[in-house]
Amino acid sequence: MVKNLIVGTLALVLAAPVFAETPEDKGLRIALEGEKTGEGWVDESSTLKMILINKKGNETVREMRSKATEGSNDDGKMLMVFDSPRDQKGTALLTHTHPDKDNDQWLYLPALKKVKKIASKAKSGPFLGSEFSFEDIGGAKIEDYDYKWIRDEDLNGRKVWVMEAYPKSKYSGYTKVISWIDQEDYRQYKAEFWDRKKSHLKTMTILGYKKYLDKFWRPAELHMVNLQTGKSTKMLITETKFDQKLQDKDFTKNSLKRAR
Amino acid sequence: MFLPILSKIKKPNFLLCLPILLAHSTLYAFGGGEWASEAGLEGTFFAEESETSDTRSNFSLFISTEYYVDWNDGADSFIFSPRLRLDQNDSERNTFDITELAWVHVEDTWEMRTGIREVGWGVSLMGGVVDVINQTNIVEDFFGSKLGQPMINLSLVQDWGILDLFVLTGFRRAAFPGPDSRPGLPFEMSTNESDVPLQDREIIGLDYAARWQHSWESFEWALSYFYGTSREADVDFNYSVAEPGIISTYNNINQLGAELLYIWNGYSFKYESKTVVGAKNRDAGLGTYTAGLIGFEYTWGSALGSDFDVMWDISYMHDDRKSSFTAIMEKDVFALGVLNFNDEFDTRIALGSIWDVEDDEGIFLINAERRIAETWKVTMLAVYFYAEQEDTPPEVTEQQSAAELDRLLRGFELFGDSELERIIDSFGSLVLEYGVFSDEVGDAVENLQTIVDSVTFQENNKLAIMKDESFARVILTHYF
């Protein structure tokens, strides 16, 4: 008994350099490193086209434009303007992210010429009827999840980490998100979303990566397939631009009102 | 499909289309900008004939467009949005308006907006408490769309918030639906300028306003001030025995408004209030009144694990005016529930009610909308007016003698001491003084009585004025 304990302790001490990092630690480290690698983009704008495809293959198209500043300490700002369908044209969404509290969001309602602050905490709902939910679209912070590295794998000739993230918020629609992440440049190639009933809900594939400013990888297409409903959404990202000299004044309630 | 309807329009004032076409071609030469337009057909159906109109169904066509262009990297922009409506039965609903025709210049810490614009104040979806810049158009849209307001608006964006300063000109009278309109009022309210003794300042016509808004943590607030001609009409008698009529009048007011929004755990708590100091024409003092709203909004996201979300908004509104025509409801609960399907068609169903807790009457509505093709949307609306039918007062019918009229007019004096009763009294005095009796006088008495019935006499029964106006409406809109 005592001997076993000593052997056990010895084994632990000897193995320390190998086992010091638990899968959880490694998962968190990868997430943090990934975030750090992605930092420094300052500002960015792009045009988004979502193609919603139902079970029968019928398509609905939604187009929007977004611009964002990185800010410092996670206090980034984003403005999204909706172009189509035409009845939604002119609607705009302003988000201020905060490191230590809920994000602030305002919606501009062109019919009322009013800016409305959004109070909803619900994040699991569909984003504009697509297979993306609000929590997929943006504003996720490192501290919103617990992480776990699962295994290393080869994916299309690249070495990737497979890791799991577990949302902490009870408002999340997921219990688990599995990600495939490039070991060299932290690009994410694929994600699987598991719902509250712990069954596989959606799979997202990320395609057409291009490097900007010699440093930042941005995809051209996200493809989200809902395995439970047979519906899917393609998000096409075009006109990605950096160094737009965007300033705080481009992200105020006044700028939301005149966003085009 | 539109042709048969077009041929039915009584006064298709096609001249009204000209400005749109003209603007279209002129601005096209401008180049570079973009147009966003919508056009549609609206059909409205009434359960009953009203006392003054036997119209049971009505169709109208509408078109509106918005032209936008910017230059100097977006530092300057120009917007132009006209709208036009042609109505089958009601010439008062043939309307043309320029909602926006403005140039906006943006600098780092300020913006200057010059021209005709639409401005929305307030935190409530219901609106109306502090919102004062634009005149409302209840003829075209029962729930009130806005008419364009000419202005210069300097907006300062600073660390201490956003301060908007306004100089407004070109005051516009509200138009009221008449006896032939549906939904409408059972009497004719004249908006004819010549009927109304113009005040000097209406001619000079400058109004001033300021609004400061700021936020801190989960609080957002605004304080506003308005000095000028009230956008809310009051009802008056034109004091003409020869051609008696009911007119709308406007007072100079000072309005102080406050708005507060607090967000907590998915709830929005809303508060709006205003104090209005106004002086009525003709030395009949209106004095000071306050109105306010307090309520909350909550969105239940992914309701019951579905993709749907349900938004609730419940507010209590209060207006301490007793006999104002416009403040037809005084202590009301406003409840709205919106079911969002969050689907690719943006399907949405809303149920709403405004309930006067003091008088047990109210308005109920259902609104549903869904996109049926990429650029087409269908909207359905049903509105039900509920008012207890009790204590129907004696009606003025055919007046046979001045003596009867005399008796009737004197009878009004029993009502008390409200502003409207004073109108009746002075009308009565005039009639008695001049001894005039004609059909017009009879009509005027009827109209006055309708108002008094709805506002003063039948205190539990104000909405009775709308009792036959419940309707269902279908709107098909094309966006292009």
XYZ file of C-alpha atoms in Angstrom:
740
model
C 0.000 0.000 0.000
C 2.638 2.448 1.120
C 4.942 1.137 -1.554
C 2.304 1.613 -4.156
C 1.817 5.161 -3.032
C 5.517 5.893 -3.271
C 5.763 4.349 -6.687
C 2.739 6.303 -7.732
C 4.177 9.555 -6.466
C 7.512 8.807 -8.100
C 5.803 8.106 -11.353
C 3.968 11.395 -11.113
C 7.142 13.339 -10.373
C 9.064 11.639 -13.163
C 6.269 12.110 -15.603
C 5.764 15.751 -14.676
C 7.313 17.277 -17.810
C 4.997 15.191 -19.941
C 1.786 15.340 -17.963
C 2.008 18.837 -16.491
C -0.307 19.978 -19.204
C -3.696 18.323 -18.943
C -5.870 18.089 -22.081
C -7.890 20.951 -20.573
C -4.766 23.103 -20.164
C -3.654 22.297 -23.662
C -7.063 23.162 -25.055
C -7.041 26.523 -23.306
C -3.437 27.150 -24.413
C -4.376 26.514 -28.046
C -7.368 28.813 -27.768
C -5.276 31.583 -26.202
C -2.469 31.175 -28.721
C -4.990 31.201 -31.523
C -6.455 34.413 -30.211
C -3.011 35.977 -29.862
C -2.031 34.989 -33.407
C -5.185 36.644 -34.677
C -4.555 39.938 -32.912
C -3.439 43.157 -34.497
C -5.824 43.399 -37.439
C -6.939 46.863 -36.276
C -9.931 47.188 -38.581
C -11.694 45.222 -41.272
C -14.672 45.369 -43.564
C -16.365 42.786 -45.730
C -19.481 41.912 -47.665
C -21.474 38.874 -46.639
C -23.917 36.863 -48.636
C -25.909 34.162 -46.892
C -27.634 31.551 -48.968
C -30.282 29.743 -46.949
C -31.088 26.358 -48.426
C -34.107 24.444 -47.231
C -34.752 20.692 -47.367
C -36.108 20.909 -50.903
C -33.084 22.863 -52.066
C -34.929 26.208 -52.374
C -32.670 29.154 -51.763
C -33.170 32.460 -49.987
C -30.442 35.057 -50.209
C -29.523 37.635 -47.597
C -26.825 40.204 -48.120
C -25.133 42.435 -45.607
C -21.987 44.400 -45.076
C -19.959 44.590 -41.933
C -17.158 46.694 -40.629
C -15.339 46.321 -37.381
C -12.526 47.674 -35.280
C -10.462 45.478 -33.038
C -10.046 47.999 -30.245
C -7.854 47.115 -27.321
C -8.656 44.682 -24.496
C -11.565 43.094 -26.320
C -13.556 46.312 -26.536
C -14.106 45.939 -30.237
C -16.916 47.494 -32.230
C -18.876 46.182 -35.160
C -21.499 47.619 -37.485
C -23.550 45.429 -39.785
C -25.874 46.828 -42.454
C -28.508 44.702 -44.181
C -29.010 45.077 -47.931
C -31.332 42.248 -48.867
C -34.012 40.970 -48.797
C -35.149 44.393 -49.879
C -37.819 44.712 -47.202
C -35.049 44.584 -44.604
C -32.829 47.078 -46.359
C -31.491 49.790 -44.134
C -31.715 47.811 -40.925
C -28.402 48.017 -39.104
C -26.877 46.423 -36.040
C -24.201 47.991 -33.851
C -22.257 45.880 -31.367
C -19.803 47.037 -28.725
C -17.996 44.092 -27.180
C -16.694 44.249 -23.650
C -14.117 42.001 -22.001
C -15.834 41.656 -18.649
C -19.542 42.137 -19.212
C -22.299 41.556 -21.753
C -21.908 43.164 -25.126
C -23.998 46.215 -25.927
C -26.133 45.953 -29.045
C -28.318 48.466 -30.811
C -30.607 47.929 -33.745
C -31.596 50.699 -36.128
C -35.194 50.388 -37.302
C -35.472 52.412 -40.507
C -39.282 52.391 -40.538
C -39.405 54.110 -37.137
C -36.159 56.056 -37.571
C -35.318 54.812 -34.109
C -32.342 53.160 -32.503
C -33.362 50.347 -30.193
C -31.075 48.857 -27.595
C -31.308 45.095 -27.539
C -31.715 43.487 -24.156
C -32.074 39.871 -25.158
C -29.604 37.452 -23.661
C -30.759 34.681 -25.937
C -27.937 33.642 -28.189
C -29.105 30.289 -29.391
C -31.724 31.583 -31.814
C -31.183 31.507 -35.560
C -29.381 34.439 -37.113
C -31.845 35.827 -39.707
C -33.451 32.481 -40.312
C -30.155 30.851 -41.210
C -28.503 27.772 -39.747
C -26.060 30.084 -38.007
C -27.137 31.136 -34.565
C -26.283 34.449 -32.964
C -23.572 32.791 -30.908
C -21.957 31.391 -34.055
C -21.868 34.798 -35.657
C -19.869 36.782 -33.274
C -18.634 38.119 -30.060
C -17.542 34.823 -28.537
C -14.831 35.352 -25.963
C -12.186 32.927 -24.753
C -13.658 32.981 -21.269
C -17.102 31.991 -22.550
C -15.943 28.371 -22.865
C -14.048 25.616 -21.140
C -11.633 23.808 -23.437
C -10.189 20.375 -23.924
C -7.647 19.106 -26.417
C -8.764 15.709 -27.742
C -6.237 14.492 -30.281
C -3.927 15.379 -33.142
C -5.020 14.490 -36.635
C -4.167 14.916 -40.300
C -6.778 16.808 -42.277
C -6.267 17.375 -46.005
C -2.511 17.134 -45.571
C -2.369 19.562 -42.656
C -1.627 18.712 -39.050
C -4.538 19.746 -36.917
C -5.621 19.687 -33.314
C -9.062 18.375 -32.589
C -10.411 20.108 -29.532
C -13.658 20.617 -27.717
C -15.123 23.765 -26.255
C -17.910 23.708 -23.684
C -20.049 26.855 -23.385
C -20.369 28.139 -19.828
C -23.532 30.161 -20.436
C -26.883 28.572 -19.801
C -28.170 30.652 -22.704
C -25.967 28.806 -25.171
C -27.692 26.344 -27.477
C -24.755 23.971 -27.294
C -23.197 21.567 -24.873
C -20.112 21.047 -26.976
C -18.347 22.455 -30.027
C -15.629 20.338 -31.624
C -13.089 22.236 -33.707
C -10.375 21.210 -36.143
C -7.542 23.715 -35.863
C -4.353 24.003 -37.923
C -1.305 23.399 -35.748
C 0.805 25.854 -37.696
C -1.366 28.916 -38.168
C -4.453 28.251 -36.013
C -6.849 28.270 -38.940
C -10.117 26.533 -38.134
C -11.268 24.153 -40.863
C -14.303 22.556 -39.387
C -16.580 22.601 -36.385
C -19.272 20.301 -35.053
C -22.012 21.633 -32.815
C -23.726 19.429 -30.266
C -27.068 20.552 -28.910
C -28.468 20.639 -25.384
C -29.678 17.072 -25.795
C -26.056 16.156 -26.498
C -26.747 15.084 -30.038
C -24.897 16.233 -33.113
C -26.799 19.251 -34.468
C -24.686 21.014 -37.064
C -21.405 20.792 -38.926
C -19.594 23.803 -40.294
C -16.877 23.636 -42.923
C -14.668 26.619 -43.557
C -13.237 27.065 -47.036
C -11.206 29.336 -49.278
C -8.745 30.791 -46.806
C -6.725 33.736 -48.023
C -3.941 35.557 -46.235
C -4.249 39.326 -45.771
C -1.558 41.799 -44.750
C 0.790 38.818 -44.920
C -0.515 37.705 -41.568
C -4.256 37.274 -41.184
C -6.110 34.323 -42.634
C -9.695 34.961 -43.652
C -12.063 32.409 -45.191
C -14.216 32.986 -48.249
C -16.958 30.555 -47.347
C -18.578 29.037 -44.304
C -20.898 26.165 -44.920
C -23.222 25.205 -42.083
C -25.284 22.043 -42.389
C -28.016 21.189 -39.919
C -28.015 17.416 -39.594
C -31.352 17.324 -37.805
C -33.429 19.415 -40.207
C -31.564 18.899 -43.488
C -31.335 22.657 -43.975
C -28.066 24.407 -44.649
C -26.595 27.876 -45.031
C -23.672 29.045 -47.134
C -22.037 32.243 -46.020
C -19.909 33.797 -48.740
C -17.476 36.464 -47.634
C -16.177 38.857 -50.239
C -14.478 42.224 -50.461
C -12.542 41.632 -47.283
C -10.508 44.760 -46.657
C -8.168 45.837 -43.897
C -6.649 49.166 -42.981
C -9.883 51.112 -43.563
C -8.896 53.812 -41.050
C -12.098 53.158 -39.145
C -12.509 55.175 -35.976
C -14.720 55.158 -32.902
C -16.897 57.796 -34.527
C -17.870 55.217 -37.145
C -19.461 53.113 -34.421
C -21.730 55.489 -32.504
C -25.518 55.592 -32.380
C -25.328 58.517 -34.787
C -23.352 56.478 -37.301
C -25.785 53.600 -36.854
C -28.599 55.894 -37.987
C -26.875 56.878 -41.176
C -25.289 53.514 -41.885
C -25.610 52.526 -45.528
C -54.436 43.737 -62.097
C -54.123 47.332 -60.934
C -56.068 48.808 -63.819
C -59.629 48.209 -62.629
C -58.746 49.754 -59.313
C -57.153 52.757 -60.931
C -60.315 53.421 -62.872
C -62.304 53.470 -59.660
C -60.215 56.108 -57.988
C -62.347 59.191 -57.774
C -59.685 61.809 -57.964
C -56.605 60.215 -59.339
C -54.434 63.265 -59.114
C -51.755 62.047 -61.427
C -50.038 65.396 -61.148
C -48.898 64.080 -57.818
C -46.827 61.478 -59.616
C -44.902 64.147 -61.459
C -42.567 65.155 -58.653
C -41.500 61.563 -58.211
C -40.869 61.074 -61.905
C -39.114 64.400 -62.128
C -36.930 63.679 -59.161
C -36.208 60.295 -60.607
C -34.791 61.746 -63.801
C -32.994 64.663 -62.181
C -31.344 62.506 -59.597
C -30.524 59.889 -62.149
C -28.347 62.518 -63.793
C -26.646 62.944 -60.411
C -25.370 59.413 -60.782
C -23.678 57.219 -58.257
C -26.518 57.023 -55.792
C -28.908 54.226 -55.136
C -32.658 53.874 -55.140
C -34.732 51.744 -52.839
C -38.434 51.707 -53.528
C -41.567 49.986 -52.460
C -45.001 49.915 -53.982
C -48.105 48.089 -53.012
C -51.776 47.521 -52.876
C -53.796 47.783 -49.698
C -57.294 46.425 -49.230
C -59.319 47.323 -46.152
C -62.558 45.657 -45.155
C -65.062 46.811 -42.560
C -67.467 44.670 -40.643
C -70.098 47.366 -40.526
C -71.128 50.529 -42.253
C -70.391 53.598 -40.213
C -72.927 56.262 -39.384
C -71.486 58.511 -42.005
C -70.193 56.152 -44.677
C -71.486 53.009 -46.302
C -68.063 52.025 -47.607
C -67.408 48.428 -46.658
C -64.254 47.872 -48.623
C -61.575 50.193 -49.831
C -58.424 49.801 -51.887
C -55.462 52.043 -52.206
C -52.152 52.047 -54.018
C -48.969 53.410 -52.566
C -45.452 53.968 -53.738
C -42.474 55.345 -51.907
C -38.872 55.583 -52.817
C -35.596 56.599 -51.293
C -32.628 57.962 -53.148
C -29.308 58.054 -51.359
C -25.946 59.279 -52.510
C -22.809 60.130 -50.590
C -19.502 61.762 -51.454
C -16.317 62.909 -49.713
C -15.851 59.372 -48.406
C -19.264 59.421 -46.805
C -18.676 62.730 -45.024
C -21.480 64.228 -47.086
C -24.674 62.514 -48.058
C -27.953 63.384 -49.644
C -31.240 61.617 -49.165
C -34.560 62.067 -50.915
C -37.664 60.064 -50.107
C -41.096 60.947 -51.430
C -44.223 58.897 -51.054
C -47.554 58.827 -52.770
C -50.867 57.194 -52.017
C -53.955 56.962 -54.206
C -57.186 55.921 -52.593
C -60.232 54.374 -54.187
C -62.917 56.156 -52.185
C -61.392 58.830 -50.055
C -59.815 61.870 -51.646
C -58.356 62.828 -48.274
C -56.189 59.761 -48.466
C -54.760 60.783 -51.823
C -51.561 62.067 -50.351
C -48.152 63.057 -51.519
C -45.392 63.824 -49.090
C -41.662 64.281 -49.068
C -40.548 62.521 -45.919
C -36.911 63.265 -46.451
C -34.961 65.690 -48.593
C -31.813 66.380 -46.685
C -28.108 66.913 -46.812
C -26.051 65.468 -43.984
C -22.500 66.555 -43.311
C -20.410 64.575 -40.840
C -17.298 65.685 -38.982
C -15.420 63.933 -36.186
C -17.394 65.418 -33.336
C -20.485 66.815 -35.017
C -23.035 66.314 -37.761
C -25.133 68.877 -39.544
C -28.398 67.703 -41.049
C -30.222 70.199 -43.218
C -33.519 69.751 -44.985
C -36.711 67.773 -44.598
C -36.275 64.881 -42.218
C -37.960 62.420 -39.928
C -36.816 62.157 -36.336
C -37.908 59.597 -33.747
C -37.569 60.258 -30.023
C -38.449 57.929 -27.180
C -37.683 54.482 -25.829
C -41.144 52.996 -26.170
C -42.334 50.988 -29.135
C -45.690 52.620 -28.632
C -44.091 56.000 -29.084
C -45.872 59.241 -28.758
C -44.996 60.499 -25.309
C -41.880 62.582 -25.932
C -41.807 62.310 -29.728
C -42.559 65.789 -30.975
C -40.508 66.770 -34.016
C -42.661 65.485 -36.881
C -46.343 65.891 -37.536
C -48.264 62.625 -37.610
C -50.306 61.508 -40.541
C -53.280 59.582 -39.194
C -55.250 59.840 -42.422
C -52.920 57.634 -44.364
C -52.062 55.286 -41.565
C -54.404 54.910 -38.616
C -51.462 54.291 -36.299
C -49.686 57.308 -37.636
C -46.874 57.581 -40.099
C -44.882 60.776 -40.025
C -44.851 63.786 -42.272
C -41.518 65.264 -43.286
C -40.317 68.187 -41.164
C -37.997 70.905 -42.504
C -35.132 71.585 -40.112
C -31.549 72.317 -39.397
C -30.181 69.824 -36.885
C -26.731 70.104 -35.382
C -25.689 66.931 -33.609
C -22.697 67.047 -31.294
C -21.013 63.758 -30.465
C -18.932 64.091 -27.325
C -17.717 62.045 -24.371
C -20.633 63.430 -22.415
C -23.133 62.085 -24.906
C -24.923 63.210 -28.024
C -26.535 66.629 -28.059
C -28.974 67.425 -30.849
C -30.010 71.005 -31.476
C -32.879 71.731 -33.817
C -34.323 74.750 -35.538
C -37.568 73.716 -37.183
C -39.660 75.546 -39.683
C -42.664 74.998 -41.918
C -45.104 73.801 -39.275
C -47.634 71.396 -40.752
C -51.168 70.832 -39.620
C -52.392 67.343 -38.966
C -54.917 66.016 -41.400
C -57.930 64.213 -39.968
C -60.008 61.549 -41.609
C -63.478 62.852 -42.245
C -66.965 61.307 -42.274
C -66.305 59.719 -45.688
C -63.007 58.232 -44.596
C -62.731 54.785 -43.155
C -61.530 54.384 -40.530
C -62.702 57.897 -39.864
C -64.260 60.336 -37.477
C -68.008 60.943 -37.677
C -67.553 64.667 -38.264
C -65.614 66.888 -40.594
C -62.620 68.634 -39.107
C -61.391 71.417 -41.269
C -57.709 71.873 -41.803
C -58.308 74.779 -44.099
C -55.899 77.502 -43.077
C -58.405 80.270 -43.738
C -60.738 78.831 -41.137
C -58.186 79.278 -38.468
C -57.147 82.578 -36.987
C -53.464 82.447 -37.771
C -51.117 83.274 -35.047
C -48.146 85.402 -35.944
C -45.705 82.732 -35.037
C -47.325 80.227 -37.305
C -46.390 82.492 -40.165
C -42.864 83.111 -38.979
C -42.900 79.502 -37.977
C -39.688 78.738 -36.155
C -39.696 76.040 -33.502
C -36.716 75.052 -31.386
C -35.732 71.780 -29.823
C -32.818 70.114 -28.080
C -32.147 66.590 -26.915
C -29.258 65.240 -24.919
C -28.750 61.501 -24.766
C -26.143 59.530 -22.931
C -25.534 56.126 -21.453
C -23.752 54.604 -18.509
C -23.423 50.887 -17.846
C -26.900 49.424 -18.441
C -28.646 52.794 -18.384
C -29.512 54.969 -21.360
C -31.291 58.242 -20.969
C -32.294 61.388 -22.768
C -33.588 64.783 -21.793
C -35.356 66.897 -24.352
C -36.877 70.303 -24.701
C -39.191 71.681 -27.330
C -40.489 75.185 -27.794
C -42.894 75.904 -30.580
C -46.187 74.958 -32.119
C -47.567 71.754 -30.688
C -47.916 68.962 -33.222
C -51.014 67.814 -31.407
C -54.174 69.404 -32.667
C -56.925 70.503 -30.393
C -60.468 70.764 -31.505
C -62.243 74.066 -31.652
C -65.280 75.726 -33.118
C -64.685 78.374 -35.751
C -67.019 80.848 -34.059
C -68.872 81.524 -37.242
C -72.618 81.296 -37.060
C -72.969 81.804 -40.792
C -70.654 78.922 -41.652
C -70.171 76.976 -38.488
C -67.477 74.352 -38.541
C -65.088 72.367 -36.440
C -61.473 73.235 -36.791
C -58.165 72.038 -35.444
C -56.060 74.487 -33.517
C -52.529 74.426 -32.243
C -50.969 75.937 -29.200
C -47.528 77.210 -28.488
C -45.981 74.868 -26.013
C -42.921 74.364 -23.933
C -42.299 70.653 -23.567
C -39.782 69.058 -21.271
C -39.243 65.364 -21.919
C -37.345 62.602 -20.166
C -36.511 59.080 -21.332
C -34.861 56.271 -19.437
C -33.960 52.751 -20.477
C -32.462 50.204 -18.125
C -31.382 46.775 -19.254
C -31.273 43.956 -16.753
C -31.017 40.263 -17.372
C -32.741 40.304 -20.718
C -35.381 42.837 -19.645
C -35.660 46.388 -20.932
C -37.300 48.754 -18.485
C -38.634 51.855 -20.146
C -39.761 55.185 -18.868
C -40.881 58.267 -20.738
C -42.509 61.385 -19.424
C -43.227 64.903 -20.474
C -44.488 68.081 -18.963
C -46.155 70.401 -21.402
C -46.809 74.021 -20.658
C -49.092 75.455 -23.276
C -51.364 78.394 -23.822
C -54.508 77.892 -25.795
C -55.788 80.343 -28.326
C -58.505 82.751 -27.351
C -57.361 83.039 -23.773
C -58.946 79.737 -22.845
C -56.035 78.546 -20.836
C -54.855 75.005 -21.367
C -52.350 75.270 -18.601
C -49.894 72.508 -17.870
C -50.248 68.797 -18.231
C -48.056 65.756 -17.828
C -48.061 62.448 -19.613
C -45.938 59.407 -19.057
C -45.275 55.803 -19.804
C -43.607 53.071 -17.816
C -43.116 49.526 -18.960
C -40.878 46.625 -19.744
C -39.942 44.457 -22.667
C -38.672 40.916 -22.563
C -37.660 38.552 -25.307
C -38.024 34.876 -24.686
C -35.481 33.489 -27.105
C -35.714 29.988 -28.551
C -39.063 29.551 -26.848
C -39.625 25.962 -25.710
C -36.508 24.876 -27.530
C -37.870 26.020 -30.888
C -36.396 28.539 -33.301
C -39.171 30.970 -32.352
C -38.752 33.870 -30.065
C -41.490 35.722 -28.271
C -41.195 39.371 -27.398
C -43.430 40.924 -24.735
C -43.913 44.593 -24.162
C -46.225 45.804 -21.453
C -46.550 49.464 -20.610
C -48.781 51.706 -18.619
C -49.547 55.104 -20.034
C -50.945 58.072 -18.260
C -52.150 61.427 -19.500
C -53.616 63.819 -16.981
C -55.643 65.859 -19.466
C -59.324 65.404 -18.876
C -61.005 66.935 -21.841
C -58.516 67.031 -24.612
C -59.651 65.692 -27.920
C -56.272 64.159 -28.730
C -55.813 62.526 -25.355
C -58.788 60.317 -25.980
C -57.449 57.691 -23.621
C -56.015 58.622 -20.297
C -54.969 55.645 -18.241
C -54.063 52.855 -20.535
C -52.317 49.549 -20.478
C -50.502 48.777 -23.673
C -49.603 45.151 -24.258
C -47.816 43.721 -27.230
C -46.676 40.188 -27.917
C -44.653 39.422 -31.004
C -43.961 35.908 -32.185
C -40.924 35.829 -34.442
C -40.575 32.645 -36.446
C -36.924 33.400 -37.263
C -37.386 31.685 -40.582
C -36.185 32.553 -44.053
C -39.454 34.433 -44.718
C -39.140 36.622 -41.598
C -42.594 35.514 -40.547
C -43.949 37.471 -37.612
C -47.247 37.612 -35.770
C -48.029 40.396 -33.348
C -50.938 40.724 -30.935
C -51.530 44.050 -29.327
C -54.001 45.876 -27.189
C -54.467 49.286 -25.720
C -56.852 49.114 -22.819
C -58.214 52.086 -20.940
C -58.317 50.791 -17.387
C -60.471 53.635 -16.208
C -63.164 53.432 -18.839
C -63.061 49.763 -19.861
C -62.610 50.296 -23.539
C -59.822 49.559 -25.881
C -58.303 48.684 -29.187
C -57.142 45.191 -30.108
C -55.032 44.295 -33.057
C -53.409 41.419 -34.832
C -50.641 41.984 -37.302
C -48.988 39.239 -39.303
C -46.386 39.484 -42.004
C -44.405 37.178 -44.176
C -42.230 37.506 -47.253
C -43.794 35.488 -50.036
C -41.038 35.960 -52.608
C -37.681 37.658 -52.592
C -39.141 41.104 -53.208
C -42.751 40.631 -52.100
C -44.260 40.765 -48.671
C -47.783 40.252 -47.457
C -49.052 41.943 -44.292
C -52.361 41.323 -42.582
C -53.824 43.571 -39.946
C -57.040 43.351 -37.993
C -58.116 46.123 -35.646
C -61.056 45.905 -33.291
C -62.432 48.834 -31.356
C -64.206 47.926 -28.180
C -66.381 50.440 -26.388
C -69.261 49.819 -24.053
C -72.477 51.053 -25.589
C -74.292 52.587 -22.721
C -75.978 55.818 -21.762
C -76.485 56.914 -25.337
C -77.200 60.607 -25.027
C -80.141 62.219 -26.766
C -79.203 62.931 -30.329
C -79.657 66.166 -32.148
C -81.908 65.344 -35.047
C -83.755 67.711 -37.280
C -84.034 70.981 -35.523
C -87.459 72.466 -36.008
C -87.214 75.634 -34.087
C -84.734 78.002 -32.624
C -86.390 77.347 -29.310
C -85.406 73.704 -29.423
C -81.917 74.666 -30.385
C -81.882 77.108 -27.561
C -82.925 74.422 -25.137
C -80.316 72.054 -26.461
C -77.518 74.543 -26.319
C -78.421 75.569 -22.839
C -78.439 71.932 -21.969
C -74.755 71.734 -22.754
C -74.076 74.066 -19.903
C -74.854 71.300 -17.503
C -71.740 69.473 -18.388
C -69.313 71.429 -16.353
C -66.333 73.540 -17.043
C -64.104 71.888 -19.556
C -62.561 73.614 -22.478
C -64.966 71.956 -24.881
C -67.965 72.973 -22.887
C -66.799 76.534 -23.085
C -66.714 76.152 -26.842
C -70.256 74.907 -26.829
C -71.294 77.710 -24.578
C -69.791 80.376 -26.753
C -71.326 78.742 -29.810
C -74.636 78.764 -28.061
C -74.256 82.395 -27.074
C -73.479 83.335 -30.656
C -76.493 81.513 -31.995
C -78.713 83.052 -29.389
C -77.291 86.473 -29.972
C -77.771 86.423 -33.730
C -80.829 84.255 -33.708
C -79.573 82.374 -36.740
C -80.824 78.959 -37.524
C -79.917 76.993 -40.610
C -79.000 73.475 -41.675
C -75.373 74.379 -41.238
C -76.002 75.380 -37.675
C -77.842 72.118 -37.161
C -74.895 70.194 -38.598
C -72.476 72.134 -36.473
C -74.482 71.359 -33.378
C -74.489 67.699 -34.306
C -70.771 67.694 -34.836
C -70.126 69.519 -31.630
C -72.324 67.125 -29.816
C -70.468 64.175 -31.301
C -67.269 65.561 -29.911
C -68.719 66.386 -26.571
C -70.309 62.962 -26.405
C -67.035 61.286 -27.080
C -64.833 63.458 -24.971
C -66.786 64.891 -22.125
C -70.238 63.562 -21.680
C -69.795 59.864 -22.101
C -66.835 59.548 -19.853
C -66.944 55.776 -19.992
C -67.483 55.686 -23.658
C -64.933 57.747 -25.492
C -63.968 55.127 -28.016
C -67.615 54.891 -29.047
C -66.636 57.409 -31.672
C -64.801 54.560 -33.439
C -67.201 51.784 -32.622
C -68.118 50.927 -36.214
C -64.616 51.273 -37.540
C -63.176 47.836 -36.760
C -61.415 46.598 -39.847
C -59.249 43.989 -41.469
C -56.552 44.928 -43.911
C -54.327 43.104 -46.351
C -51.267 44.771 -47.801
C -49.169 43.393 -50.603
C -45.852 45.177 -50.956
C -43.258 44.908 -53.679
C -39.713 46.069 -53.002
C -37.484 47.131 -55.825
